[in-house]
PDB file of C-alpha atoms and ligand atoms in Angstrom:
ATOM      1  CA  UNK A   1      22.266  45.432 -84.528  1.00  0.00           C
ATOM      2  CA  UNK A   2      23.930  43.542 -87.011  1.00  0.00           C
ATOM      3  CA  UNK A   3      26.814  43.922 -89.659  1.00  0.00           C
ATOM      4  CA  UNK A   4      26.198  42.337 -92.894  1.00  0.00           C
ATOM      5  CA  UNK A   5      29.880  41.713 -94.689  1.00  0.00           C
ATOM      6  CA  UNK A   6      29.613  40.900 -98.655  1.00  0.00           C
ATOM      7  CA  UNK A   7      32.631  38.681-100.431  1.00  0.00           C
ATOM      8  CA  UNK A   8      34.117  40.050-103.235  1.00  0.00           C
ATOM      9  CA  UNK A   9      36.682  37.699-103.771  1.00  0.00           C
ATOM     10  CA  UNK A  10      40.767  37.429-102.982  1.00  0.00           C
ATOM     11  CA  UNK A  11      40.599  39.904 -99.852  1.00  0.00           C
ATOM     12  CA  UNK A  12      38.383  42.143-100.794  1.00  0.00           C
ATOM     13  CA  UNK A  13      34.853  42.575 -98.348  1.00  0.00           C
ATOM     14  CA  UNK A  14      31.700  45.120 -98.209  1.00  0.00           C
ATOM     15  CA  UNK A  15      30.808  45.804 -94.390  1.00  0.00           C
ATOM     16  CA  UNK A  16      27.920  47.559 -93.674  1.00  0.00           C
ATOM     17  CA  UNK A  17      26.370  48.331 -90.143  1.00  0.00           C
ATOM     18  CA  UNK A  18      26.454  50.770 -87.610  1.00  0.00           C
ATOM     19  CA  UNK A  19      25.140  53.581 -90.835  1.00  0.00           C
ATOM     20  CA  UNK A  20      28.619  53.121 -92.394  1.00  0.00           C
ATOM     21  CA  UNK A  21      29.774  51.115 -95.516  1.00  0.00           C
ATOM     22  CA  UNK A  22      32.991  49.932 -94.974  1.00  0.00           C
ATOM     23  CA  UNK A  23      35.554  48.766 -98.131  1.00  0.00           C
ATOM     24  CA  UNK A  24      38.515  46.394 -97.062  1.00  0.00           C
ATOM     25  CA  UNK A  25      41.276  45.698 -99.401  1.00  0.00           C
ATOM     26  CA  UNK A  26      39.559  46.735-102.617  1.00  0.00           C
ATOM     27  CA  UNK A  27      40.242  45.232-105.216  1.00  0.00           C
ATOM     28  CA  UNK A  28      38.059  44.700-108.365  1.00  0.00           C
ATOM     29  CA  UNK A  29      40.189  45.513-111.149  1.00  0.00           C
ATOM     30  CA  UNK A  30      41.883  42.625-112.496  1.00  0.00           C
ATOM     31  CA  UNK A  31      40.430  40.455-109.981  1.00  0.00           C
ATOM     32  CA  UNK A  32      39.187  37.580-111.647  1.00  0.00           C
ATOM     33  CA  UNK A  33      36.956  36.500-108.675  1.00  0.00           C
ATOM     34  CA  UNK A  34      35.216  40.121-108.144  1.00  0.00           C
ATOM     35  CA  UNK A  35      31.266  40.138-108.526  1.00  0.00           C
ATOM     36  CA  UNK A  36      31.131  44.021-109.332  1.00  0.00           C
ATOM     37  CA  UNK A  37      32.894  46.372-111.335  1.00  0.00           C
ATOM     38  CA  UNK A  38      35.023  49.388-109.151  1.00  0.00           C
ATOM     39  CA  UNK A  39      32.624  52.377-110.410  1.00  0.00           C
ATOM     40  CA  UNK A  40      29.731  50.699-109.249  1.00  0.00           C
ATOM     41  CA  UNK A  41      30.508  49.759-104.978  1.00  0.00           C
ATOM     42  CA  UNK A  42      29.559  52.340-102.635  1.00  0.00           C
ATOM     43  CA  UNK A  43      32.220  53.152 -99.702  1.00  0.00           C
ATOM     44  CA  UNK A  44      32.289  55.464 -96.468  1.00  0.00           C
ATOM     45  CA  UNK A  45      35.607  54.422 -95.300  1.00  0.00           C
ATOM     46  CA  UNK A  46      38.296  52.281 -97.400  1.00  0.00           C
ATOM     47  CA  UNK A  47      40.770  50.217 -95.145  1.00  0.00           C
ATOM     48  CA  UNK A  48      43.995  49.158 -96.990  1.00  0.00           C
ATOM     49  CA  UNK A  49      45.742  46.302 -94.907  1.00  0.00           C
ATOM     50  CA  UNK A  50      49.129  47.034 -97.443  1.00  0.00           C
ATOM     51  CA  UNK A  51      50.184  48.761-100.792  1.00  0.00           C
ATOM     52  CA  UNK A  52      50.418  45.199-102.359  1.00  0.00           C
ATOM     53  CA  UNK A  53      48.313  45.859-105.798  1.00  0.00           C
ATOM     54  CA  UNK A  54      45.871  43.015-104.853  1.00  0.00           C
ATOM     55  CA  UNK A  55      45.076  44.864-101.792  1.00  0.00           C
ATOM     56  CA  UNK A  56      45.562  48.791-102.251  1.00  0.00           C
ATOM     57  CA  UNK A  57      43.420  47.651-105.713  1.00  0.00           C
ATOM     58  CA  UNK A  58      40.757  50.415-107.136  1.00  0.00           C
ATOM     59  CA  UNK A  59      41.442  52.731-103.908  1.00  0.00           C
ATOM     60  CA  UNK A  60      42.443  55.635-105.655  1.00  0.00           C
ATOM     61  CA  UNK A  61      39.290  55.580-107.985  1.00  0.00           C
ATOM     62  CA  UNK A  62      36.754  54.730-105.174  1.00  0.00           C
ATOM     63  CA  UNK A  63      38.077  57.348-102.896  1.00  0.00           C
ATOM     64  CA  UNK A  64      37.871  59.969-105.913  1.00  0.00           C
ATOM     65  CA  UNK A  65      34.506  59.117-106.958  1.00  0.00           C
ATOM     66  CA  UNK A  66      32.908  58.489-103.388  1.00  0.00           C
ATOM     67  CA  UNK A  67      34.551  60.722-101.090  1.00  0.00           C
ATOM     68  CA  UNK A  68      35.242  57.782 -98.761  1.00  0.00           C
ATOM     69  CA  UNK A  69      38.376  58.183 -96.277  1.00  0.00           C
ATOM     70  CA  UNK A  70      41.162  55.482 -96.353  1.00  0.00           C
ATOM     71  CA  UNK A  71      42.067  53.998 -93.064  1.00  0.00           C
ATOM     72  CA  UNK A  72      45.826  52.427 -93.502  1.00  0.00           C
ATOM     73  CA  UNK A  73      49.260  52.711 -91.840  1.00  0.00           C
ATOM     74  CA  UNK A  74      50.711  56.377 -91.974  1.00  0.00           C
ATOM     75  CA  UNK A  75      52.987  55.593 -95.440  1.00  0.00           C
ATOM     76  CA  UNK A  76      49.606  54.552 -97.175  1.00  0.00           C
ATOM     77  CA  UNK A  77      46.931  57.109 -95.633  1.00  0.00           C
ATOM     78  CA  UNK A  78      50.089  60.286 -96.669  1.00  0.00           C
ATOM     79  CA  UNK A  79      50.437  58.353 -99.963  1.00  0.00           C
ATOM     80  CA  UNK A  80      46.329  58.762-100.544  1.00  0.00           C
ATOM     81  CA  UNK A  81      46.209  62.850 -99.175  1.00  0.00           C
ATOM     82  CA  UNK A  82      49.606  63.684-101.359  1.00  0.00           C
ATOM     83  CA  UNK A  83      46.849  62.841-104.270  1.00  0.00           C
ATOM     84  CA  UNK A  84      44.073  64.786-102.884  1.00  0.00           C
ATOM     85  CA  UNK A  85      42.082  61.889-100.624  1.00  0.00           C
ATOM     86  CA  UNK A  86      40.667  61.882 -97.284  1.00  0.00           C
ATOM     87  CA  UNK A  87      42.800  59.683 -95.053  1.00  0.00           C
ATOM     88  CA  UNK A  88      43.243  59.142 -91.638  1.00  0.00           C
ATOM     89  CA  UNK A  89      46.932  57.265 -91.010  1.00  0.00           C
ATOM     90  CA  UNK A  90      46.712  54.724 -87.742  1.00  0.00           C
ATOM     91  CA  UNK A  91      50.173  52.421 -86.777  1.00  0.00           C
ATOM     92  CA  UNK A  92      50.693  48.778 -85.733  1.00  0.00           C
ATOM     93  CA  UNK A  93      49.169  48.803 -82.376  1.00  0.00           C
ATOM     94  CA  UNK A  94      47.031  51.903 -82.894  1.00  0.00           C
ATOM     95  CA  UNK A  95      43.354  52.359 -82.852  1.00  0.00           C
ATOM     96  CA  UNK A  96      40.685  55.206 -83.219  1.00  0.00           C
ATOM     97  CA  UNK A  97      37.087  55.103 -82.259  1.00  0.00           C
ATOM     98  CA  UNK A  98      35.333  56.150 -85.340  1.00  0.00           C
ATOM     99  CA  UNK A  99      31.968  56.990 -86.076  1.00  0.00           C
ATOM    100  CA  UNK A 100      30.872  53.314 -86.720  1.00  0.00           C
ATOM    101  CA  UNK A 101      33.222  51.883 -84.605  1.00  0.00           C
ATOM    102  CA  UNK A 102      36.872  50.943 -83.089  1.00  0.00           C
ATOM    103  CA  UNK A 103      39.830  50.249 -85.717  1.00  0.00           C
ATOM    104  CA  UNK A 104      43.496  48.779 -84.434  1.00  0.00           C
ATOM    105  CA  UNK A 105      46.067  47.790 -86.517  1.00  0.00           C
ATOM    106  CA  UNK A 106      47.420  44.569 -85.593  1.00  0.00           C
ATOM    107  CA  UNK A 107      51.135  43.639 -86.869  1.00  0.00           C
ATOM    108  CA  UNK A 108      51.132  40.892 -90.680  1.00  0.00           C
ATOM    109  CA  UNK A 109      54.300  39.512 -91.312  1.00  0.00           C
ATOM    110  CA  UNK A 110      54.063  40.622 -95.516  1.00  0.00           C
ATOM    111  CA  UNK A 111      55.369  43.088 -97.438  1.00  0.00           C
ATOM    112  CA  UNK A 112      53.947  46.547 -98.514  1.00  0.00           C
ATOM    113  CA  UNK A 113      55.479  48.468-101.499  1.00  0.00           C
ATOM    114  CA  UNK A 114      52.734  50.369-103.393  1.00  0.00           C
ATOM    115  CA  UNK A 115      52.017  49.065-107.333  1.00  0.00           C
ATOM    116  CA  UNK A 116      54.737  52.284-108.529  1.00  0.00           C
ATOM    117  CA  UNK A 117      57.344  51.121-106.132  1.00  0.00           C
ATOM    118  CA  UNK A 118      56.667  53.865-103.269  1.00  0.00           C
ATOM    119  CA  UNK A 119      57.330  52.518 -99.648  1.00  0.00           C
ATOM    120  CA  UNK A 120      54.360  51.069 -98.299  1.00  0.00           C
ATOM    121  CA  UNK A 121      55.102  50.850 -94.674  1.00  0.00           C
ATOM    122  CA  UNK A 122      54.516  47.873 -92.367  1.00  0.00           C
ATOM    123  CA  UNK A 123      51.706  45.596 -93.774  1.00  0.00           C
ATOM    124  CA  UNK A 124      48.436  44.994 -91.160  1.00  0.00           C
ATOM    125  CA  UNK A 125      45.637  43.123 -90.385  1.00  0.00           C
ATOM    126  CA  UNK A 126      42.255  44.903 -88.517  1.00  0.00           C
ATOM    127  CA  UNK A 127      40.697  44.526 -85.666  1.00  0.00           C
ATOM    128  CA  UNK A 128      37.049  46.078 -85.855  1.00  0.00           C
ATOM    129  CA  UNK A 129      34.752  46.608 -83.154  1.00  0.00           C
ATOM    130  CA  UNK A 130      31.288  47.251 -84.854  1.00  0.00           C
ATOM    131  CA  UNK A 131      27.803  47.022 -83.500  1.00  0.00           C
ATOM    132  CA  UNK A 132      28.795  44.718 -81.026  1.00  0.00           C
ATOM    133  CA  UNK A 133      31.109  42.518 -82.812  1.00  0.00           C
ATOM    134  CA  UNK A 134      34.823  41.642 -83.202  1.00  0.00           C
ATOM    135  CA  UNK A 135      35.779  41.228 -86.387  1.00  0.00           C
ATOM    136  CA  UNK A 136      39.425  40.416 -87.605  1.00  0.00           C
ATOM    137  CA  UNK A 137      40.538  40.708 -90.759  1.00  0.00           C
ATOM    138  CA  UNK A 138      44.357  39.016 -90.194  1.00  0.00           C
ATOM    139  CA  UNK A 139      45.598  39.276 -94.181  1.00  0.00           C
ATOM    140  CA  UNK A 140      48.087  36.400 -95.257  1.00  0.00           C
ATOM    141  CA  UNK A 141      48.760  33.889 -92.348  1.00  0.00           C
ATOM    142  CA  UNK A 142      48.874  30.538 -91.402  1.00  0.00           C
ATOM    143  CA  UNK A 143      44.911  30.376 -90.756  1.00  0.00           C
ATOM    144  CA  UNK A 144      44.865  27.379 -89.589  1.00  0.00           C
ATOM    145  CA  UNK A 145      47.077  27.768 -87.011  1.00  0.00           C
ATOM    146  CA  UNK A 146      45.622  30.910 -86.327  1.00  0.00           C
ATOM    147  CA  UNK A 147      42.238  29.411 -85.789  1.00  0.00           C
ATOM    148  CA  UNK A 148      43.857  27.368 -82.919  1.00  0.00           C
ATOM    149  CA  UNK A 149      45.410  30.162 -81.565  1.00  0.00           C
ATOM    150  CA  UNK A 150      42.555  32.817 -81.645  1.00  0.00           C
ATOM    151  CA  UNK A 151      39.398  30.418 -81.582  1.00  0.00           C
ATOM    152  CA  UNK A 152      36.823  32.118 -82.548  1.00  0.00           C
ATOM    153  CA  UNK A 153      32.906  31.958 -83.393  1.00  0.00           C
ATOM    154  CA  UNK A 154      33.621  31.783 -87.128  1.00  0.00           C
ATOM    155  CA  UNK A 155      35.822  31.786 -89.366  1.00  0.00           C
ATOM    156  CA  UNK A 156      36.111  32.893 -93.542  1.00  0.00           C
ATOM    157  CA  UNK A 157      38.210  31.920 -96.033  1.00  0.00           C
ATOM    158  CA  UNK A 158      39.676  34.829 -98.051  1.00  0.00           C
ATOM    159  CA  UNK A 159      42.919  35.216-100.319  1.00  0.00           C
ATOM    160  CA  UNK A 160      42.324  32.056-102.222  1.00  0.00           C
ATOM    161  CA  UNK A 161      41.690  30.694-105.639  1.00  0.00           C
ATOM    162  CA  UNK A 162      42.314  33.690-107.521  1.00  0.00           C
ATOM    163  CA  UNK A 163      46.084  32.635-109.257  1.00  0.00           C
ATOM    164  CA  UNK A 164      47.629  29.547-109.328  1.00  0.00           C
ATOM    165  CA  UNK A 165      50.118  31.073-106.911  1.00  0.00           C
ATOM    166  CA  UNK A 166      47.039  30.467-103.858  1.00  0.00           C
ATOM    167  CA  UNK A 167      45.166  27.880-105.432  1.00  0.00           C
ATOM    168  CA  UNK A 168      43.827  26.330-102.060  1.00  0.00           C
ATOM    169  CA  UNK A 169      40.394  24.366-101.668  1.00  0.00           C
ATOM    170  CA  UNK A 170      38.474  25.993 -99.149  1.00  0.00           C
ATOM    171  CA  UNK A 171      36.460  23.492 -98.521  1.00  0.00           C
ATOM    172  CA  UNK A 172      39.234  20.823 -97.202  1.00  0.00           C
ATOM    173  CA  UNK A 173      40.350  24.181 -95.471  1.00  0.00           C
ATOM    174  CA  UNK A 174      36.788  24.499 -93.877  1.00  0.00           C
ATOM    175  CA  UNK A 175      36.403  20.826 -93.131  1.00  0.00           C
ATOM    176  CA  UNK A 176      39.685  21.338 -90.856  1.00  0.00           C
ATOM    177  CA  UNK A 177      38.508  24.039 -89.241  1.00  0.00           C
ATOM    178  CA  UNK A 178      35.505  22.535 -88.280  1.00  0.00           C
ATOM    179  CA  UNK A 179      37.126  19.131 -86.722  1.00  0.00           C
ATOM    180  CA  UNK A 180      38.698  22.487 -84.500  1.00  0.00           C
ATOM    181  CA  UNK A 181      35.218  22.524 -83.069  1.00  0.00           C
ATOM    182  CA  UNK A 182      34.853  26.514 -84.959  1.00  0.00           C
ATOM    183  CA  UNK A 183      32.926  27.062 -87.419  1.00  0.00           C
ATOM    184  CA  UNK A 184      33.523  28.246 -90.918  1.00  0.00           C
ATOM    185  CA  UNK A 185      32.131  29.645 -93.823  1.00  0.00           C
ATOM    186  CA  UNK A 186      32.900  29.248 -97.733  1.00  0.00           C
ATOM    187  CA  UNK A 187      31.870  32.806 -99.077  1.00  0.00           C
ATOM    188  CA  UNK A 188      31.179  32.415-103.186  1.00  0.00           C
ATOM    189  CA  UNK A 189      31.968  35.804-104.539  1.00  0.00           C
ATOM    190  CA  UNK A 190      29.158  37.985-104.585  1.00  0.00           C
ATOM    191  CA  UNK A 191      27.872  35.907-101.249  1.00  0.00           C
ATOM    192  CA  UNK A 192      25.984  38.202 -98.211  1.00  0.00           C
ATOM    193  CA  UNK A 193      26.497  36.987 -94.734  1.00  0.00           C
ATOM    194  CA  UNK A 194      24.794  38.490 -91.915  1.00  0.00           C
ATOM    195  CA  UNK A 195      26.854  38.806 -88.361  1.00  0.00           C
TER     196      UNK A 195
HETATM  197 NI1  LIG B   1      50.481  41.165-100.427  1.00  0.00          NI
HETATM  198 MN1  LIG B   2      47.926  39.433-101.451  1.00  0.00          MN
END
């Protein structure tokens, strides 16, 4: 079976597969690259990779008005329930098989306050095992070298072009990758991909 992911710009991504829609690091208000509006994206399970506002994003809202549950580090998931949510809190180097699939936390070398200054815990990529396939979402890093390091099928640009703070080209990015011998896709917001 497949996954189909959906770019909505900075980090933010729609995975779907295994009956489950998943939300990572969503974040459509005030994102000037997002292709939908908050109110309108449908969510089973949020995943929050740290309480940076560009990342933690609409979760309060979607949560409230889909009755997803937030998947994030123990400071973020008790953050969510102490306002009423569904969460389930995992740590760096913890997993849980859910319904859809695996989820580990793997350790991001970032920062993690929440947007009104409440600790955030340690920031985290994901590691997702769904319908058959790896996917890891690493947050802020040196992709490139990271490509080298972790070589894998494909790779796609996030966390780019939305400030002048990470004004990057992907495609220069993408053409590097590629002379790695990986390939790599430039996602325009809005963009389907199926896995
Ligand atoms: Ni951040
Ligand atoms: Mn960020």
């Amino acid at each position: 079976m497949a996954v189909e992911l959906t770019f909505h710009g900075h980090a933010c991504f729609t995975l779907r597969g295994s009956g489950a829609t998943l939300l990572l690091d969503p974040f459509f208000t005030n994102n000037p690259l997002a292709d939908v509006s908050a109110d309108s994206v449908e969510a089973d399970y949020i995943l929050v990779s740290h309480g940076h506002g560009d990342h933690f994003g609409d979760t309060v809202a979607i949560t409230r008005c889909t009755g997803a549950t937030v998947i994030s580090n123990f400071e973020i998931a008790t953050y969510c329930e102490n306002q009423g949510l569904k969460a389930h809190a995992l740590h760096l180097g913890g997993g849980w098989e859910f319904p859809f699939g695996r989820v580990k936390l793997t350790i991001a070398h970032h920062g993690s306050t929440l947007p009104d200054g409440s600790p955030g815990g340690n920031p985290a990529g994901f590691l997702l095992d769904i319908e058959e396939k790896r996917i890891y979402f690493a947050g802020d890093d040196d992709a490139l070298q990271a490509v080298g390091l972790l070589n894998p099928r494909l790779v796609i640009p996030m966390h780019y072009g939305t400030w002048p703070l990470v004004e990057q080209d992907p495609h220069a990015f993408a053409k590097r990758v590629e002379e790695m011998g990986v390939r790599c896709s430039v996602l325009p917001s809005g963009q389907k991909l199926t896995l």
